[in-house]
mmCIF file of C-alpha atoms and ligand atoms in Angstrom:
data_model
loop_
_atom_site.group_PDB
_atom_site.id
_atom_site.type_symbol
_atom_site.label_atom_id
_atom_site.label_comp_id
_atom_site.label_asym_id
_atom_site.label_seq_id
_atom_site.Cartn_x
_atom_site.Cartn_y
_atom_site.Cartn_z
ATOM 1 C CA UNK A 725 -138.317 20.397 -100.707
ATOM 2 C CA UNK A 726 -141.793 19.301 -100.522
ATOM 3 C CA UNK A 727 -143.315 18.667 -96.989
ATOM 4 C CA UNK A 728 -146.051 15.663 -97.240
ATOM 5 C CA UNK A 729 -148.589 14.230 -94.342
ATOM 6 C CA UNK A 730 -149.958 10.468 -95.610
ATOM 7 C CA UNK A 731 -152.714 8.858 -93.816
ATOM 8 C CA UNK A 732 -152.672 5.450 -94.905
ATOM 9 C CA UNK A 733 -154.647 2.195 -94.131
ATOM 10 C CA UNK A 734 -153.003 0.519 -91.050
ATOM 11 C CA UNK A 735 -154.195 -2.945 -92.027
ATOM 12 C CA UNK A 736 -152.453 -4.465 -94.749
ATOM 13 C CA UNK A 737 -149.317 -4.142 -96.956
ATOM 14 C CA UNK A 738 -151.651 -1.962 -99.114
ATOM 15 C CA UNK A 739 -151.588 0.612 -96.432
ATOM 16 C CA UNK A 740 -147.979 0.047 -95.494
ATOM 17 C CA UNK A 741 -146.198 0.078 -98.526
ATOM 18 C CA UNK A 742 -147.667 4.023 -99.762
ATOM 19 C CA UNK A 743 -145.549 4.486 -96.497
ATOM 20 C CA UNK A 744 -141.884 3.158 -98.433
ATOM 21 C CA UNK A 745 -142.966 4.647 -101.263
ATOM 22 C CA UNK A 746 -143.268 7.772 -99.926
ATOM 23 C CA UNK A 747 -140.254 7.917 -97.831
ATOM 24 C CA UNK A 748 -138.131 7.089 -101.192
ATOM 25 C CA UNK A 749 -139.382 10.057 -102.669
ATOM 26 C CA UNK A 750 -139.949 12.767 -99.884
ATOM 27 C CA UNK A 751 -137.340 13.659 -97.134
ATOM 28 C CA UNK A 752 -139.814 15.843 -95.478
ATOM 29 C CA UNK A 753 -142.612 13.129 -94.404
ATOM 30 C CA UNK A 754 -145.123 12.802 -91.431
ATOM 31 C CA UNK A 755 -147.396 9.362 -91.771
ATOM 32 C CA UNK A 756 -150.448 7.902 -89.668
ATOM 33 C CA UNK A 757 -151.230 4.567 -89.971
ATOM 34 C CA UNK A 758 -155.172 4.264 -89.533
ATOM 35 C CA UNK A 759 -158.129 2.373 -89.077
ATOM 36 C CA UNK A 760 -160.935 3.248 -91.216
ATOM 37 C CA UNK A 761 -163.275 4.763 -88.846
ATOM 38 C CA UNK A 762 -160.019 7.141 -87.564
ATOM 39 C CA UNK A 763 -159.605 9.130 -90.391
ATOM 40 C CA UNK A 764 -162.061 11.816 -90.497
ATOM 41 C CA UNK A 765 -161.128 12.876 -87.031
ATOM 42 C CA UNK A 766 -157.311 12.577 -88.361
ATOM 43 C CA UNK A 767 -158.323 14.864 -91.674
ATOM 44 C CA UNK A 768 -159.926 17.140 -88.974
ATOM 45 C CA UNK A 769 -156.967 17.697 -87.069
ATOM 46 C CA UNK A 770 -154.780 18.572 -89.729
ATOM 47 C CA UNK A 771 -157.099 21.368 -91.431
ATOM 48 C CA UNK A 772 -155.959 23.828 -89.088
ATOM 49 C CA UNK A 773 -152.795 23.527 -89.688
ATOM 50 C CA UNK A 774 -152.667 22.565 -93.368
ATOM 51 C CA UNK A 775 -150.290 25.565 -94.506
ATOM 52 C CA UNK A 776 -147.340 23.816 -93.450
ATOM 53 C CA UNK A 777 -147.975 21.104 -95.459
ATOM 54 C CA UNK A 778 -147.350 21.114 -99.501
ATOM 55 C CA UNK A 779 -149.760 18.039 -99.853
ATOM 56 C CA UNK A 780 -152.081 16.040 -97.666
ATOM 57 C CA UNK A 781 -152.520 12.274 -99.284
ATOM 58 C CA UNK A 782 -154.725 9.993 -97.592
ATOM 59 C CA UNK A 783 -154.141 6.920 -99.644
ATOM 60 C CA UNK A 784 -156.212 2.984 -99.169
ATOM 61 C CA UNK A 785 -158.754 5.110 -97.273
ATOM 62 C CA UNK A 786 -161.678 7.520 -97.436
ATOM 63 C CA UNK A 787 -163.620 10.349 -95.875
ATOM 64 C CA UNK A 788 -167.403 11.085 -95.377
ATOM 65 C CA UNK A 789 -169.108 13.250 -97.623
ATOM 66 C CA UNK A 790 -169.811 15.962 -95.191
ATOM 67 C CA UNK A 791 -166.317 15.928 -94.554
ATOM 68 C CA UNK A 792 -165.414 15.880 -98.318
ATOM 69 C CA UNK A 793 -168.038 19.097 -99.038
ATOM 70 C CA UNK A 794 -165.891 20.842 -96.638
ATOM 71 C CA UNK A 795 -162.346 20.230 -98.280
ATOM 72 C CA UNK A 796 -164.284 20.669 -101.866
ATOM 73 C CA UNK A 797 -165.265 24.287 -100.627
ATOM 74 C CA UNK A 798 -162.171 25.653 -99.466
ATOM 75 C CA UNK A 799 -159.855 26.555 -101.931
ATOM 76 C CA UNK A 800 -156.453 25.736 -99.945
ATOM 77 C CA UNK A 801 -158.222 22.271 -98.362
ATOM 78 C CA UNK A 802 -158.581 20.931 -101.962
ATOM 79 C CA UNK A 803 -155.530 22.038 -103.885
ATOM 80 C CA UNK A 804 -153.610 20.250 -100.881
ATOM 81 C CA UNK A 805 -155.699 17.032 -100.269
ATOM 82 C CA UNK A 806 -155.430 13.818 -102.716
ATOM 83 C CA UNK A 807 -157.403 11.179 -101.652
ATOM 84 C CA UNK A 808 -156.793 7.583 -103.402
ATOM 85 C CA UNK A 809 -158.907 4.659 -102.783
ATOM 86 C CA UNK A 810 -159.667 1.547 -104.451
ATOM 87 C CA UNK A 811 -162.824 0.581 -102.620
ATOM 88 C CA UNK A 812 -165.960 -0.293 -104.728
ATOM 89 C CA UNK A 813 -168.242 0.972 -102.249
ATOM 90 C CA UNK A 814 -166.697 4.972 -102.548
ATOM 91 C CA UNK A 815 -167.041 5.077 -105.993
ATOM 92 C CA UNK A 816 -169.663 7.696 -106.255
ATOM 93 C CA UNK A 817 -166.667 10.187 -103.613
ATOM 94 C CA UNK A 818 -165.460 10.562 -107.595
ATOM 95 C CA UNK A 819 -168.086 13.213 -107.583
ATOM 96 C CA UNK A 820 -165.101 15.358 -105.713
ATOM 97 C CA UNK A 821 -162.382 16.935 -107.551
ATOM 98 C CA UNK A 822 -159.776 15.947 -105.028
ATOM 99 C CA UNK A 823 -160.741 12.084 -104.521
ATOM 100 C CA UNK A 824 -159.807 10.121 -107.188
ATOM 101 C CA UNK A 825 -161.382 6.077 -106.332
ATOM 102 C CA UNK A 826 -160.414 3.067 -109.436
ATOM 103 C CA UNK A 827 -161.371 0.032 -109.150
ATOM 104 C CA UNK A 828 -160.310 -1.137 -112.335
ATOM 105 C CA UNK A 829 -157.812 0.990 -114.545
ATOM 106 C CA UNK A 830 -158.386 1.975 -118.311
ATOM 107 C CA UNK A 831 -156.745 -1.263 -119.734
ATOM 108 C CA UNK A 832 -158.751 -3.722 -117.295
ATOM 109 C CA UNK A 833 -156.396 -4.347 -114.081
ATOM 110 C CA UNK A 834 -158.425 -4.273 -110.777
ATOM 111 C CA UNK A 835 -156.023 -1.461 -108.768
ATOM 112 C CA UNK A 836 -154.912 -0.963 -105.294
ATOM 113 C CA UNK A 837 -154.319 1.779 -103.035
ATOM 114 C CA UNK A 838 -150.675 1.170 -103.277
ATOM 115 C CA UNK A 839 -150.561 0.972 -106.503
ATOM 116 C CA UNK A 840 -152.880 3.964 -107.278
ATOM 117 C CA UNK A 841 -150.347 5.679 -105.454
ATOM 118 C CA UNK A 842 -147.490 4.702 -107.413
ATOM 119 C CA UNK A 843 -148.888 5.813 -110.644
ATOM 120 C CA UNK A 844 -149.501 9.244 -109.627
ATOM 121 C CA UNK A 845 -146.067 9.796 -107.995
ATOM 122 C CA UNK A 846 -144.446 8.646 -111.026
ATOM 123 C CA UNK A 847 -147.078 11.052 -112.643
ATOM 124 C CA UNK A 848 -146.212 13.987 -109.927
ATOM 125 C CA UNK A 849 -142.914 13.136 -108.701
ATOM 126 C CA UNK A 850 -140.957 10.890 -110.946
ATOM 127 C CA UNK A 851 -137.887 9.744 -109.307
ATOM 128 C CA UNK A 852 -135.804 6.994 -110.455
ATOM 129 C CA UNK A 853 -135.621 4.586 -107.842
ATOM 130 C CA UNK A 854 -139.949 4.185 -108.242
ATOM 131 C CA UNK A 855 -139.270 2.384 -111.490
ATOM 132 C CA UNK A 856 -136.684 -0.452 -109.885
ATOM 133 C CA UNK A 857 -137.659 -4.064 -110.472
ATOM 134 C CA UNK A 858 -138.501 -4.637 -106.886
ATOM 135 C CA UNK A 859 -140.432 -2.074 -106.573
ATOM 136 C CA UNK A 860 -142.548 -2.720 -109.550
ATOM 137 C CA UNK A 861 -142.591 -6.376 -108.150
ATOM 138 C CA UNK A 862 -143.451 -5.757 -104.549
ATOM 139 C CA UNK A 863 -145.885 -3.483 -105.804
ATOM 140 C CA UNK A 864 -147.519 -5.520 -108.203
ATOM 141 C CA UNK A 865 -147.525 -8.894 -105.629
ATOM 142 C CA UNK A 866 -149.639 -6.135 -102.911
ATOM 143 C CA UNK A 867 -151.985 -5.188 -105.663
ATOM 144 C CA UNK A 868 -152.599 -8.930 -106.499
ATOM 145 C CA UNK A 869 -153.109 -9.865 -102.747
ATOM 146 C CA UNK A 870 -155.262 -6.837 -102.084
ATOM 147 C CA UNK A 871 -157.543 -7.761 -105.044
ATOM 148 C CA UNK A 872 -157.941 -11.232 -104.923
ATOM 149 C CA UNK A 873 -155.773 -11.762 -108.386
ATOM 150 C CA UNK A 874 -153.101 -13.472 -106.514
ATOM 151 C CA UNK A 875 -154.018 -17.032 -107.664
ATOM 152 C CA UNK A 876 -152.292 -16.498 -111.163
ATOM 153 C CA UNK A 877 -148.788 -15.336 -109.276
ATOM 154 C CA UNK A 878 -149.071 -17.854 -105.925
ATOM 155 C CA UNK A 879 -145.733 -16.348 -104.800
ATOM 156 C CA UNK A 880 -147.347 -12.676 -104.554
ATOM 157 C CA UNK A 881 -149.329 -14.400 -101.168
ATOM 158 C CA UNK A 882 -146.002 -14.744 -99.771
ATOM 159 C CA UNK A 883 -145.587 -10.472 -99.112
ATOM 160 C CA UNK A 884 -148.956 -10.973 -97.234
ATOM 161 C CA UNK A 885 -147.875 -13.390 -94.592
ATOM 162 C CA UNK A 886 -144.748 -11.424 -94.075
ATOM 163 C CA UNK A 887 -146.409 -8.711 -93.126
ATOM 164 C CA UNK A 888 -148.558 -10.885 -90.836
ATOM 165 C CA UNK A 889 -145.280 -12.285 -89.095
ATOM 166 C CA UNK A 890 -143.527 -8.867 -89.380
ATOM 167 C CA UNK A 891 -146.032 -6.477 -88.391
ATOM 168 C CA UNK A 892 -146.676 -3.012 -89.935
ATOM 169 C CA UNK A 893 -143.879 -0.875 -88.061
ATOM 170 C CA UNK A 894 -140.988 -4.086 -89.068
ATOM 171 C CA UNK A 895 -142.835 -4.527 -92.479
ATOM 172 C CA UNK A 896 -142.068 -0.810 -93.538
ATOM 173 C CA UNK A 897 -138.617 -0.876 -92.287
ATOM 174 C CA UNK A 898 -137.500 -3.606 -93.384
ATOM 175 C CA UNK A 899 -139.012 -3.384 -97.541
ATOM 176 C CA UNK A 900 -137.844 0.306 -96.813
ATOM 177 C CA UNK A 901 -134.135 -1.263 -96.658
ATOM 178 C CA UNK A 902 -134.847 -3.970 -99.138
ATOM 179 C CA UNK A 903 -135.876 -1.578 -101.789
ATOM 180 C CA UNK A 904 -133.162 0.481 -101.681
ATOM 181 C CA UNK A 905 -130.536 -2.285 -101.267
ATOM 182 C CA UNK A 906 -131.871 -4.433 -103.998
ATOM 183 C CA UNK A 907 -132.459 -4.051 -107.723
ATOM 184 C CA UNK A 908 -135.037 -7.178 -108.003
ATOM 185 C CA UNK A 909 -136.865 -9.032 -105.499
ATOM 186 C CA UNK A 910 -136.915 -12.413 -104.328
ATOM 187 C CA UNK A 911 -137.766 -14.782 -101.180
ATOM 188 C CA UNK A 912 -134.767 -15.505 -99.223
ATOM 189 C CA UNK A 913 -134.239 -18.603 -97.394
ATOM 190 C CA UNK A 914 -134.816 -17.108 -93.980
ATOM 191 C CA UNK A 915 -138.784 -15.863 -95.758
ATOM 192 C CA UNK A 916 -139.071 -18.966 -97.439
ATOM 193 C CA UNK A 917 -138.560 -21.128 -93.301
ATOM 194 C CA UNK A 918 -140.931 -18.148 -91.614
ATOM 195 C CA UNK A 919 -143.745 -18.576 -94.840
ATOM 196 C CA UNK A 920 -143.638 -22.500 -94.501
ATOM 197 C CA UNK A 921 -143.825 -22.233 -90.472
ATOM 198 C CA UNK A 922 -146.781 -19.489 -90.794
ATOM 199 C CA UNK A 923 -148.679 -21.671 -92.813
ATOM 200 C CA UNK A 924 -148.364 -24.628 -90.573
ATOM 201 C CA UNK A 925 -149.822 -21.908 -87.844
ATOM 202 C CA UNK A 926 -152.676 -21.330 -90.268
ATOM 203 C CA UNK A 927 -154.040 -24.158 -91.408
ATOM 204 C CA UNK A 928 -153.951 -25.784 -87.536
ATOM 205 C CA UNK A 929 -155.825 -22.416 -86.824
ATOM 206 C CA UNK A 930 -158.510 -22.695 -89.729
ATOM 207 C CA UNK A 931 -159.064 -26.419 -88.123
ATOM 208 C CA UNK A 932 -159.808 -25.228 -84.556
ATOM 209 C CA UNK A 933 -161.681 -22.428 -85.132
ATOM 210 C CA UNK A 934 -163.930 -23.857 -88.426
ATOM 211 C CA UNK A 935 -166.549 -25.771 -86.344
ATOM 212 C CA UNK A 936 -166.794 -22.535 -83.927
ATOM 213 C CA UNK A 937 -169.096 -20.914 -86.712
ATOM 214 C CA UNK A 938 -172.377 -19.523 -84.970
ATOM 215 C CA UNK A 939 -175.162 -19.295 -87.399
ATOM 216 C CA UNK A 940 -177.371 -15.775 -87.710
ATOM 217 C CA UNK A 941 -179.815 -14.773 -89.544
ATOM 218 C CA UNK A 942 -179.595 -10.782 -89.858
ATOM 219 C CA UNK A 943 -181.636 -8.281 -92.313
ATOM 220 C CA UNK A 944 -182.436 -11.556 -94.256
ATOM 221 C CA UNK A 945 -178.851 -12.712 -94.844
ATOM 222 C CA UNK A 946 -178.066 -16.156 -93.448
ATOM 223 C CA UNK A 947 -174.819 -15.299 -91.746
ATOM 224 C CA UNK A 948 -171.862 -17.448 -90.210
ATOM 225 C CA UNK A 949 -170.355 -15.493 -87.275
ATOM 226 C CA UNK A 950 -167.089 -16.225 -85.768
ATOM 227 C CA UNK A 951 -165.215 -14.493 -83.132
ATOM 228 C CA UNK A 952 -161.576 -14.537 -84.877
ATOM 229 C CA UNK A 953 -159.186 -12.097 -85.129
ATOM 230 C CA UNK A 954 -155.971 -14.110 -86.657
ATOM 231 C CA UNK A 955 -155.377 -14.513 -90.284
ATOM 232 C CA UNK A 956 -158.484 -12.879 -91.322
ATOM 233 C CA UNK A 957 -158.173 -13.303 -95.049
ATOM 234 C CA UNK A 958 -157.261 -16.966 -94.926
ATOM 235 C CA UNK A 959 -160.025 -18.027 -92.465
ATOM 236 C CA UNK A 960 -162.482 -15.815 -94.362
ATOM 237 C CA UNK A 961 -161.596 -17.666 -97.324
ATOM 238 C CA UNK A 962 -160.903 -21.237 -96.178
ATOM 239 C CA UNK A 963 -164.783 -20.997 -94.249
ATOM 240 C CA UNK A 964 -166.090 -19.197 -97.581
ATOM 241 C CA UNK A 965 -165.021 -22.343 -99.492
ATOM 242 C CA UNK A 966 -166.155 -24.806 -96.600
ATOM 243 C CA UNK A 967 -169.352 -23.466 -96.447
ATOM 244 C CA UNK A 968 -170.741 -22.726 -99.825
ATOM 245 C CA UNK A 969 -174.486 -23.415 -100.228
ATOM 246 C CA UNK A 970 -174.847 -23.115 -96.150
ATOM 247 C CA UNK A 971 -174.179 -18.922 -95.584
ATOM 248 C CA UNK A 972 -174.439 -15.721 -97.406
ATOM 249 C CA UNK A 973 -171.355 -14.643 -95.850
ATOM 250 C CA UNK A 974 -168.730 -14.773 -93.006
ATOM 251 C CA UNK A 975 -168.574 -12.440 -90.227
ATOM 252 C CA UNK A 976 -165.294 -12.398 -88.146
ATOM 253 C CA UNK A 977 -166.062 -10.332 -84.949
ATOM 254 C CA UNK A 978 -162.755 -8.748 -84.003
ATOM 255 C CA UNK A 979 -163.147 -7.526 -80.649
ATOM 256 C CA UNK A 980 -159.418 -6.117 -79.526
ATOM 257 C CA UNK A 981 -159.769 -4.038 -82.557
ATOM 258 C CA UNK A 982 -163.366 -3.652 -82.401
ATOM 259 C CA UNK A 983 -163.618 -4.012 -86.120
ATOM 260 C CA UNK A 984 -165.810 -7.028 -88.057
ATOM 261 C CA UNK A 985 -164.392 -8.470 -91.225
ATOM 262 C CA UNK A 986 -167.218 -10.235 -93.940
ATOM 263 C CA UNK A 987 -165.974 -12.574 -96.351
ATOM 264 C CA UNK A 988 -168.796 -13.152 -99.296
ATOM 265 C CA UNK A 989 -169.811 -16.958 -100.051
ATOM 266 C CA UNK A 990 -172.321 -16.484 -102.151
ATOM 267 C CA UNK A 991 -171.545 -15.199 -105.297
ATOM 268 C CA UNK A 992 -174.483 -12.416 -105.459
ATOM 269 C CA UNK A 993 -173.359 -10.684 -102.473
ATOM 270 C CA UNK A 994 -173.210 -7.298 -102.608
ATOM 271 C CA UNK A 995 -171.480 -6.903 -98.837
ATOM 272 C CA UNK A 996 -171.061 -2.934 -99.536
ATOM 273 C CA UNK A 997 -175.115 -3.039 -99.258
ATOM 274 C CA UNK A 998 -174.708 -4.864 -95.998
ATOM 275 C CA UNK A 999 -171.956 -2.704 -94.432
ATOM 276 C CA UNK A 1000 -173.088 0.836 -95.177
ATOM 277 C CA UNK A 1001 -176.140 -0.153 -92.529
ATOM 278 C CA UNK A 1002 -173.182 -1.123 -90.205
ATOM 279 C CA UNK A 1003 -171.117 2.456 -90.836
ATOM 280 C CA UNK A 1004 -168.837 -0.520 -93.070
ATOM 281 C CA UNK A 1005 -167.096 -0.110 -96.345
ATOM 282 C CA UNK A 1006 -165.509 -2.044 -99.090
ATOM 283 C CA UNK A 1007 -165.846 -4.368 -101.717
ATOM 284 C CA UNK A 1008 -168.243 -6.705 -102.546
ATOM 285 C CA UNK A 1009 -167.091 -9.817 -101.755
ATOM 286 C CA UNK A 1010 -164.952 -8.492 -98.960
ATOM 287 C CA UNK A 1011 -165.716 -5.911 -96.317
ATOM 288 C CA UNK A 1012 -165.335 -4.359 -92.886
ATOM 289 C CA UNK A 1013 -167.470 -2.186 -89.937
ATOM 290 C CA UNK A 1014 -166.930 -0.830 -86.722
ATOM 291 C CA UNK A 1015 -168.242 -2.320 -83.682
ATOM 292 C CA UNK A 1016 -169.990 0.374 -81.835
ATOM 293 C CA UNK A 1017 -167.565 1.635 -78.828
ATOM 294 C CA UNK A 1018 -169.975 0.852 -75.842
ATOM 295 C CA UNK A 1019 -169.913 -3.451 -76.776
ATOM 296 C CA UNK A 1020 -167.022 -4.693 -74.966
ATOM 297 C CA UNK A 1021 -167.892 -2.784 -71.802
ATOM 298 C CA UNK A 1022 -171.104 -3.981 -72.730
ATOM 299 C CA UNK A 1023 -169.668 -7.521 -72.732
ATOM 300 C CA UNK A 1024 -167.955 -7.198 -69.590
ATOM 301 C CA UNK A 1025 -171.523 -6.074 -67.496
ATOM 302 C CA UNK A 1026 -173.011 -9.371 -69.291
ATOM 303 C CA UNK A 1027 -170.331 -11.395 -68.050
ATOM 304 C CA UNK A 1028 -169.867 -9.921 -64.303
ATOM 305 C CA UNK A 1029 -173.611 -8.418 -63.863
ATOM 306 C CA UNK A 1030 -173.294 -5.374 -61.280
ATOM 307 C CA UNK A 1031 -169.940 -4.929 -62.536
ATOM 308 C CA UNK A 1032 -168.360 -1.815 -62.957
ATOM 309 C CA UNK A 1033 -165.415 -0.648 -65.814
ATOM 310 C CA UNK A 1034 -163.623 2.276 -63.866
HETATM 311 MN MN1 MN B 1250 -156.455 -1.680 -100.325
#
């Protein structure tokens, strides 16, 4: 029986559903659900103790290079780590023999992390229930959502909101239950009342929050800034649309997470160029970066000057 540790993106359902997958096929399995910037520090923890572990996947996510040199020269590190990512920007992590990053696959469909991940434990692991209906469905709706291809299958958006309403922890559970229950998937009635009220919720959001745009011009870009952190991908896409011909792109400064999200307007963006500067990563039209740990105390001395954060 194979023991397995998966690090996997805490963010979206591309990061959560690795997470059903791999409890379908492994009893033995340990998972962290991560932010981006967490993971090296994760990957260093577990070195030590790597032996007790048949394989290490860290799946929707990446490491640094130095990091990477280090697994690549150590023969145990390597044969046990699989890294699979999607993200544009890690392309050139390839160069490693145990990172494996596709954007697009060999007949032309723009992959995911979750459904990188799918392919190579049918590849590694085959197990029957992997090929079920609903899994192929649920896994092909995340891909679509996570890659922007969801406008010719509408009804793939759907798994995104849920998650939204659900939450990671009730997201797993629950698909965890549904996929082994159910041959083929579907809405239910109860998904269809929470999508129709969470849409509601969205578009009054997108309306209050639209003309709260601050306008910044950084490292040349012309750059609408937004504090926001609800409903990232439909604000950063409702403002992208709204504001075409007036920014280069949308920031959305997350604060409780300390995390900003950039949404491309322009067409020519490259936002991976933009982000590396910022200790970012991602895609072109769509990316993410840290915000440095000192800002919110930072904020809070701004705010109450002579103030002090025990
Ligand atoms: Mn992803």
């Amino acid at each position: 029986m194979y023991k397995i540790r998966l690090l996997t993106h805490i963010a979206d359902p591309d990061g959560a559903f690795p997470v059903i997958l791999s409890k379908l096929v492994f009893q033995n399995l340990e998972y962290d659900l991560l932010q981006v910037d967490e993971v090296d520090d994760k990957v260093k923890e577990i070195l030590p103790i790597i032996e007790q572990y048949d394989y290490v996947y860290i799946v929707d996510l990446n490491i640094s290079k130095e990091l990477a040199q280090t697994i690549e020269q150590n023969e145990i590190y390597k044969q046990k780590i699989r890294v699979i990512d999607h993200h544009f920007g890690k392309m050139d992590m390839n160069q490693f023999s145990f990172i494996e990053v596709v954007d697009i696959d060999e007949i032309g469909i723009k992959q995911s992390g979750t459904s990188l991940y799918l392919k190579n434990l049918i590849q590694n692991f085959d197990t029957p229930i992997l090929h079920k209906p609903c899994i192929q469905t649920l896994v092909d709706y995340i891909r679509r959502i996570d890659t922007w291809t969801w406008q010719e299958l509408p009804e793939a958006k759907g798994i995104s909101s849920l998650f939204n309403i659900f939450g990671v922890d009730y997201f797993i559970e629950h698909y965890y239950t549904y996929v082994k229950e159910h041959d083929t998937f579907s809405y239910d009635d109860k998904d269809l009342y929470l999508l129709e009220v969470e849409n509601i919720q969205i578009q009054n959001y997108i309306n209050k929050v639209k003309d709260d745009i601050i306008p910044v011009k950084v490292d040349g870009y012309c750059v609408g800034v937004l504090f926001s952190d609800r409903y990232t991908s439909d604000v950063g896409n409702a403002l992208a649309e709204m504001y075409k011909g007036t920014y280069d792109f949308i920031a959305m400064i997350k604060l409780r997470t300390k995390n900003i999200s950039y949404r491309a307007v322009k067409d020519n963006i490259d936002l991976t160029v933009f982000t590396q500067k910022y200790g970012g990563n991602g895609h072109k039209h769509a990316a993410g970066s840290p915000i440095p740990d000192m800002v919110p105390t930072n904020i809070i001395h701004e705010i109450f000057p002579g103030s002090e954060v025990l």
